[in-house]
Amino acid sequence: MRTINISENTLLDAIAFRGKAYLELIKLRLSALVTFSAGFGFILGDTGSMFSWGAFFALIAGGFLITGASGAANEILEKDYDKLMKRTENRPLPMKQISLQEAYWFTTITAILGISILWIFTNPLTTLLGVLSMVLYIFVYTPLKRVGPIAVFVGAIPGAMPPLLGWTAATGSISVEALIIFGIQFIWQFPHFWAIAWVGDEDYKNAGFKLLPSGGKKDLNTAIQIMIYTLFLIPLGLLPMYFGLTGINSAVIVTICGVLFLAQTFSLMRDCSRKSALKIMFGSFLYLPIVQIAFLLDKV
């Protein structure tokens, strides 16, 4: 058995440390969730007799890289603001674990690689939507966060793109069914983001971010808006069955999930507390993957 000396251990530790920093730069967990949604859209849209494994893996790889590049670019643009928030002060750039020049090069190469994979192995429409998603997230949504809650509306567009990208990668076109799965994820993001903004309100205000509606207040008006958008998810969740994309089983599951999600908003309207907002935030994280898995299992 080979003995690893101290210098080798130090080198391995250094590589692991740098690797972890780069994974944090691309927001690994968020990128993984986004990639899951893209894969969901592809599987739902693929109706061929033979599953297109090549295009599927290209979508997963390209989508992950584009999402990672978008997250890294977001951290580059917000590096000075991240220092002001407890939830982000330990990110690689504020901690100087990665230099700004390194981050620029890494982000650029990651974005080019992701776009190239989509262009070569999927189709132009999917690539175009991927680039549009990046541009909206980096150059529109990110600066708008310090302007007002309009940022949430703009950010919901690239946030809802993954299942649409998956669908177009599988089919090469945008159909009514594609717009439905886009719409579900689009509307879901309002209660999701507003709950996060409610929970992290003090942090966001320290950085000058303005994401809550109703003048940025944690009050009944904001709670009502969260409830209204959550309510929309119930009829939207039934549209895949109506258009013959899925069956009755998923419709029942989605309705139950929607009602449970909606019930959490009533607690927020009653007490306007951080605890209730936290429950909505965690509920939103559970809602989307459960609904998407239900649709896949019940695909007609």
Short mmCIF file of C-alpha atoms in Angstrom, two decimals:
data_model
loop_
_atom_site.label_atom_id
_atom_site.label_comp_id
_atom_site.label_asym_id
_atom_site.label_seq_id
_atom_site.Cartn_x
_atom_site.Cartn_y
_atom_site.Cartn_z
CA MET A 1 0.00 0.00 0.00
CA ARG A 2 1.37 3.42 -1.01
CA THR A 3 1.96 5.89 1.81
CA ILE A 4 0.60 9.40 1.28
CA ASN A 5 3.00 11.96 2.70
CA ILE A 6 2.15 15.31 4.26
CA SER A 7 2.75 17.30 1.07
CA GLU A 8 0.37 15.04 -0.89
CA ASN A 9 -2.29 15.45 1.79
CA THR A 10 -1.85 19.20 1.64
CA LEU A 11 -2.22 19.17 -2.15
CA LEU A 12 -5.37 17.02 -1.95
CA ASP A 13 -6.83 19.35 0.68
CA ALA A 14 -6.07 22.37 -1.50
CA ILE A 15 -7.71 20.76 -4.54
CA ALA A 16 -10.77 19.81 -2.48
CA PHE A 17 -10.99 23.34 -1.06
CA ARG A 18 -10.83 24.93 -4.52
CA GLY A 19 -13.29 22.44 -5.92
CA LYS A 20 -15.77 23.20 -3.17
CA ALA A 21 -15.38 26.94 -3.79
CA TYR A 22 -16.17 26.53 -7.50
CA LEU A 23 -19.19 24.35 -6.72
CA GLU A 24 -20.45 27.09 -4.41
CA LEU A 25 -19.81 29.67 -7.13
CA ILE A 26 -22.12 27.84 -9.55
CA LYS A 27 -24.73 27.34 -6.79
CA LEU A 28 -24.61 23.55 -7.06
CA ARG A 29 -27.92 22.77 -5.30
CA LEU A 30 -29.86 25.34 -7.31
CA SER A 31 -28.24 24.18 -10.55
CA ALA A 32 -29.15 20.58 -9.73
CA LEU A 33 -32.80 21.50 -9.05
CA VAL A 34 -33.00 23.48 -12.28
CA THR A 35 -31.48 20.60 -14.22
CA PHE A 36 -34.04 18.24 -12.68
CA SER A 37 -36.83 20.48 -14.01
CA ALA A 38 -35.26 20.46 -17.47
CA GLY A 39 -35.06 16.68 -17.39
CA PHE A 40 -38.71 16.57 -16.32
CA GLY A 41 -39.72 18.64 -19.34
CA PHE A 42 -37.75 16.42 -21.69
CA ILE A 43 -39.20 13.14 -20.40
CA LEU A 44 -42.72 14.57 -20.46
CA GLY A 45 -42.29 15.82 -24.02
CA ASP A 46 -40.55 12.76 -25.46
CA THR A 47 -43.20 10.61 -27.13
CA GLY A 48 -41.01 8.66 -29.53
CA SER A 49 -40.82 4.89 -29.58
CA MET A 50 -37.14 5.13 -28.61
CA PHE A 51 -36.06 7.46 -25.82
CA SER A 52 -33.52 10.03 -27.09
CA TRP A 53 -30.75 9.39 -24.59
CA GLY A 54 -28.18 11.46 -26.45
CA ALA A 55 -30.31 14.60 -26.51
CA PHE A 56 -31.38 13.97 -22.90
CA PHE A 57 -27.83 13.82 -21.54
CA ALA A 58 -26.84 16.81 -23.68
CA LEU A 59 -29.72 18.76 -22.16
CA ILE A 60 -28.69 17.76 -18.65
CA ALA A 61 -25.04 18.67 -19.21
CA GLY A 62 -25.69 21.86 -21.19
CA GLY A 63 -28.50 22.97 -18.91
CA PHE A 64 -26.41 22.41 -15.79
CA LEU A 65 -23.50 24.41 -17.22
CA ILE A 66 -25.69 27.30 -18.36
CA THR A 67 -27.42 27.43 -14.99
CA GLY A 68 -24.09 27.26 -13.19
CA ALA A 69 -22.69 30.06 -15.34
CA SER A 70 -25.76 32.19 -14.61
CA GLY A 71 -25.38 31.61 -10.86
CA ALA A 72 -21.67 32.44 -11.01
CA ALA A 73 -22.31 35.62 -13.00
CA ASN A 74 -24.93 36.59 -10.42
CA GLU A 75 -22.36 36.18 -7.65
CA ILE A 76 -19.83 38.25 -9.59
CA LEU A 77 -22.27 41.12 -10.03
CA GLU A 78 -23.43 40.95 -6.42
CA LYS A 79 -20.08 40.29 -4.74
CA ASP A 80 -20.15 43.60 -2.85
CA TYR A 81 -23.75 43.09 -1.73
CA ASP A 82 -23.11 39.51 -0.66
CA LYS A 83 -20.71 40.86 1.96
CA LEU A 84 -23.63 42.66 3.61
CA MET A 85 -25.85 39.60 4.09
CA LYS A 86 -25.39 36.79 6.59
CA ARG A 87 -26.75 34.20 4.18
CA THR A 88 -24.17 35.10 1.50
CA GLU A 89 -21.18 36.57 3.34
CA ASN A 90 -19.35 33.22 3.20
CA ARG A 91 -19.61 32.82 -0.57
CA PRO A 92 -16.31 32.32 -2.45
CA LEU A 93 -15.94 35.87 -3.78
CA PRO A 94 -16.63 37.78 -0.54
CA MET A 95 -14.28 35.35 1.24
CA LYS A 96 -11.69 35.78 -1.55
CA GLN A 97 -11.45 32.02 -2.02
CA ILE A 98 -11.55 32.70 -5.76
CA SER A 99 -10.19 35.83 -7.43
CA LEU A 100 -12.52 37.97 -9.50
CA GLN A 101 -10.46 37.31 -12.64
CA GLU A 102 -10.70 33.55 -12.07
CA ALA A 103 -14.45 33.84 -11.60
CA TYR A 104 -14.79 35.76 -14.89
CA TRP A 105 -12.82 33.16 -16.83
CA PHE A 106 -14.58 30.22 -15.19
CA THR A 107 -18.03 31.72 -15.81
CA THR A 108 -17.27 32.56 -19.44
CA ILE A 109 -15.86 29.11 -20.25
CA THR A 110 -18.73 27.37 -18.45
CA ALA A 111 -21.34 29.41 -20.36
CA ILE A 112 -19.68 28.83 -23.75
CA LEU A 113 -19.37 25.10 -23.08
CA GLY A 114 -23.02 24.83 -22.00
CA ILE A 115 -24.30 26.76 -25.02
CA SER A 116 -22.11 24.72 -27.37
CA ILE A 117 -23.42 21.41 -26.01
CA LEU A 118 -27.03 22.53 -26.49
CA TRP A 119 -26.31 23.84 -30.00
CA ILE A 120 -24.52 20.71 -31.19
CA PHE A 121 -26.61 18.01 -29.55
CA THR A 122 -30.14 19.45 -29.18
CA ASN A 123 -31.57 22.13 -31.50
CA PRO A 124 -31.40 25.91 -32.18
CA LEU A 125 -34.68 26.64 -30.36
CA THR A 126 -33.47 25.05 -27.13
CA THR A 127 -30.15 26.87 -27.41
CA LEU A 128 -31.88 30.20 -28.03
CA LEU A 129 -34.13 29.73 -25.01
CA GLY A 130 -31.10 28.80 -22.90
CA VAL A 131 -29.26 31.96 -23.94
CA LEU A 132 -32.38 34.07 -23.36
CA SER A 133 -32.70 32.60 -19.89
CA MET A 134 -29.08 33.51 -19.10
CA VAL A 135 -29.44 37.07 -20.40
CA LEU A 136 -32.64 37.72 -18.45
CA TYR A 137 -31.23 36.26 -15.22
CA ILE A 138 -27.84 37.97 -15.36
CA PHE A 139 -28.48 41.32 -17.01
CA VAL A 140 -32.13 42.06 -16.15
CA TYR A 141 -33.21 40.20 -13.03
CA THR A 142 -29.97 40.67 -11.07
CA PRO A 143 -29.81 44.50 -11.30
CA LEU A 144 -33.60 44.82 -10.88
CA LYS A 145 -33.39 43.25 -7.41
CA ARG A 146 -32.29 46.66 -6.08
CA VAL A 147 -35.04 48.47 -8.00
CA GLY A 148 -38.24 46.81 -6.84
CA PRO A 149 -40.46 43.72 -6.78
CA ILE A 150 -40.70 43.80 -10.58
CA ALA A 151 -37.49 41.74 -10.32
CA VAL A 152 -39.51 38.76 -9.10
CA PHE A 153 -41.72 38.89 -12.22
CA VAL A 154 -38.70 39.14 -14.52
CA GLY A 155 -36.79 36.46 -12.59
CA ALA A 156 -39.75 34.10 -12.82
CA ILE A 157 -39.29 33.94 -16.60
CA PRO A 158 -35.80 32.35 -16.65
CA GLY A 159 -36.81 30.46 -13.52
CA ALA A 160 -39.62 28.77 -15.46
CA MET A 161 -37.51 28.10 -18.55
CA PRO A 162 -36.01 24.70 -17.55
CA PRO A 163 -39.08 22.52 -18.24
CA LEU A 164 -39.67 24.48 -21.45
CA LEU A 165 -36.07 23.84 -22.53
CA GLY A 166 -36.57 20.17 -21.76
CA TRP A 167 -39.72 20.05 -23.86
CA THR A 168 -38.14 21.81 -26.85
CA ALA A 169 -35.04 19.60 -26.63
CA ALA A 170 -37.33 16.57 -26.96
CA THR A 171 -39.78 17.95 -29.53
CA GLY A 172 -38.10 20.87 -31.28
CA SER A 173 -41.18 23.06 -30.82
CA ILE A 174 -43.25 25.00 -28.29
CA SER A 175 -46.79 23.65 -27.87
CA VAL A 176 -49.71 24.39 -25.58
CA GLU A 177 -48.55 21.60 -23.28
CA ALA A 178 -45.10 23.20 -23.11
CA LEU A 179 -46.63 26.53 -22.12
CA ILE A 180 -48.66 24.80 -19.40
CA ILE A 181 -45.63 23.31 -17.66
CA PHE A 182 -43.86 26.65 -18.11
CA GLY A 183 -46.87 28.43 -16.57
CA ILE A 184 -47.01 26.16 -13.53
CA GLN A 185 -43.36 26.80 -12.70
CA PHE A 186 -43.76 30.52 -13.49
CA ILE A 187 -46.65 31.04 -11.07
CA TRP A 188 -45.04 28.80 -8.41
CA GLN A 189 -42.10 31.16 -8.14
CA PHE A 190 -44.12 34.08 -6.74
CA PRO A 191 -45.08 32.44 -3.43
CA HIS A 192 -41.68 30.71 -3.41
CA PHE A 193 -39.59 33.88 -3.83
CA TRP A 194 -41.82 36.08 -1.67
CA ALA A 195 -41.66 33.56 1.17
CA ILE A 196 -37.85 33.55 0.89
CA ALA A 197 -37.82 37.36 0.79
CA TRP A 198 -40.08 37.48 3.86
CA VAL A 199 -37.82 35.13 5.83
CA GLY A 200 -34.63 36.95 4.77
CA ASP A 201 -36.12 40.44 4.81
CA GLU A 202 -33.52 41.97 7.13
CA ASP A 203 -30.64 40.54 5.11
CA TYR A 204 -32.11 41.71 1.82
CA LYS A 205 -32.69 45.21 3.15
CA ASN A 206 -29.06 45.40 4.29
CA ALA A 207 -28.04 44.81 0.67
CA GLY A 208 -30.70 47.13 -0.73
CA PHE A 209 -32.71 44.35 -2.38
CA LYS A 210 -36.42 45.08 -2.81
CA LEU A 211 -38.31 41.88 -3.55
CA LEU A 212 -41.47 41.94 -1.44
CA PRO A 213 -44.62 43.42 -3.02
CA SER A 214 -46.89 46.02 -1.37
CA GLY A 215 -44.10 48.48 -0.77
CA GLY A 216 -41.77 45.82 0.61
CA LYS A 217 -43.82 45.30 3.77
CA LYS A 218 -44.35 42.05 5.65
CA ASP A 219 -48.04 42.67 6.10
CA LEU A 220 -51.48 41.30 5.24
CA ASN A 221 -51.40 42.73 1.70
CA THR A 222 -48.23 40.80 0.89
CA ALA A 223 -49.64 37.65 2.52
CA ILE A 224 -52.81 37.97 0.40
CA GLN A 225 -50.75 38.24 -2.79
CA ILE A 226 -48.82 35.10 -1.82
CA MET A 227 -52.15 33.36 -1.24
CA ILE A 228 -53.59 34.45 -4.61
CA TYR A 229 -50.65 33.14 -6.64
CA THR A 230 -50.68 29.89 -4.67
CA LEU A 231 -54.40 29.57 -5.39
CA PHE A 232 -53.72 29.81 -9.14
CA LEU A 233 -51.59 26.68 -8.92
CA ILE A 234 -54.63 24.49 -8.24
CA PRO A 235 -56.44 25.01 -11.59
CA LEU A 236 -53.12 25.22 -13.44
CA GLY A 237 -52.17 21.81 -12.07
CA LEU A 238 -55.27 20.30 -13.68
CA LEU A 239 -54.49 21.54 -17.20
CA PRO A 240 -52.07 18.69 -18.08
CA MET A 241 -54.91 16.21 -17.52
CA TYR A 242 -57.37 18.41 -19.46
CA PHE A 243 -55.08 18.45 -22.49
CA GLY A 244 -54.42 14.71 -22.28
CA LEU A 245 -50.79 15.02 -21.23
CA THR A 246 -51.34 13.19 -17.93
CA GLY A 247 -54.14 11.25 -16.23
CA ILE A 248 -56.46 11.47 -13.25
CA ASN A 249 -53.97 10.13 -10.71
CA SER A 250 -51.58 13.04 -11.04
CA ALA A 251 -54.50 15.47 -11.07
CA VAL A 252 -55.58 14.18 -7.65
CA ILE A 253 -52.03 14.38 -6.25
CA VAL A 254 -51.46 17.87 -7.66
CA THR A 255 -54.77 19.09 -6.27
CA ILE A 256 -53.96 17.74 -2.80
CA CYS A 257 -50.51 19.34 -2.92
CA GLY A 258 -52.05 22.61 -4.09
CA VAL A 259 -54.61 22.65 -1.29
CA LEU A 260 -51.96 21.88 1.35
CA PHE A 261 -49.69 24.58 -0.09
CA LEU A 262 -52.60 27.04 -0.08
CA ALA A 263 -53.49 26.18 3.53
CA GLN A 264 -50.05 27.36 4.62
CA THR A 265 -50.75 30.82 3.21
CA PHE A 266 -53.80 31.22 5.47
CA SER A 267 -51.53 30.95 8.51
CA LEU A 268 -49.39 33.75 7.09
CA MET A 269 -52.45 35.92 6.52
CA ARG A 270 -53.56 35.29 10.08
CA ASP A 271 -50.33 36.12 11.94
CA CYS A 272 -47.90 37.58 9.34
CA SER A 273 -45.08 35.80 11.16
CA ARG A 274 -41.66 34.69 10.01
CA LYS A 275 -42.52 31.15 11.17
CA SER A 276 -45.49 30.97 8.80
CA ALA A 277 -43.41 32.36 5.93
CA LEU A 278 -40.77 29.74 6.65
CA LYS A 279 -43.39 26.98 6.35
CA ILE A 280 -44.45 28.36 2.95
CA MET A 281 -40.84 28.48 1.83
CA PHE A 282 -40.22 24.84 2.74
CA GLY A 283 -43.62 23.88 1.34
CA SER A 284 -42.72 25.47 -2.00
CA PHE A 285 -39.49 23.46 -2.16
CA LEU A 286 -41.52 20.26 -1.74
CA TYR A 287 -44.42 21.21 -4.03
CA LEU A 288 -42.61 21.49 -7.35
CA PRO A 289 -40.64 18.19 -7.41
CA ILE A 290 -43.64 16.25 -6.06
CA VAL A 291 -45.88 17.67 -8.77
CA GLN A 292 -43.34 17.05 -11.52
CA ILE A 293 -42.73 13.46 -10.41
CA ALA A 294 -46.51 12.90 -10.27
CA PHE A 295 -46.84 14.15 -13.84
CA LEU A 296 -44.06 11.87 -15.04
CA LEU A 297 -45.48 8.78 -13.34
CA ASP A 298 -48.90 9.54 -14.83
CA LYS A 299 -47.73 10.47 -18.31
CA VAL A 300 -50.27 9.31 -20.91
#
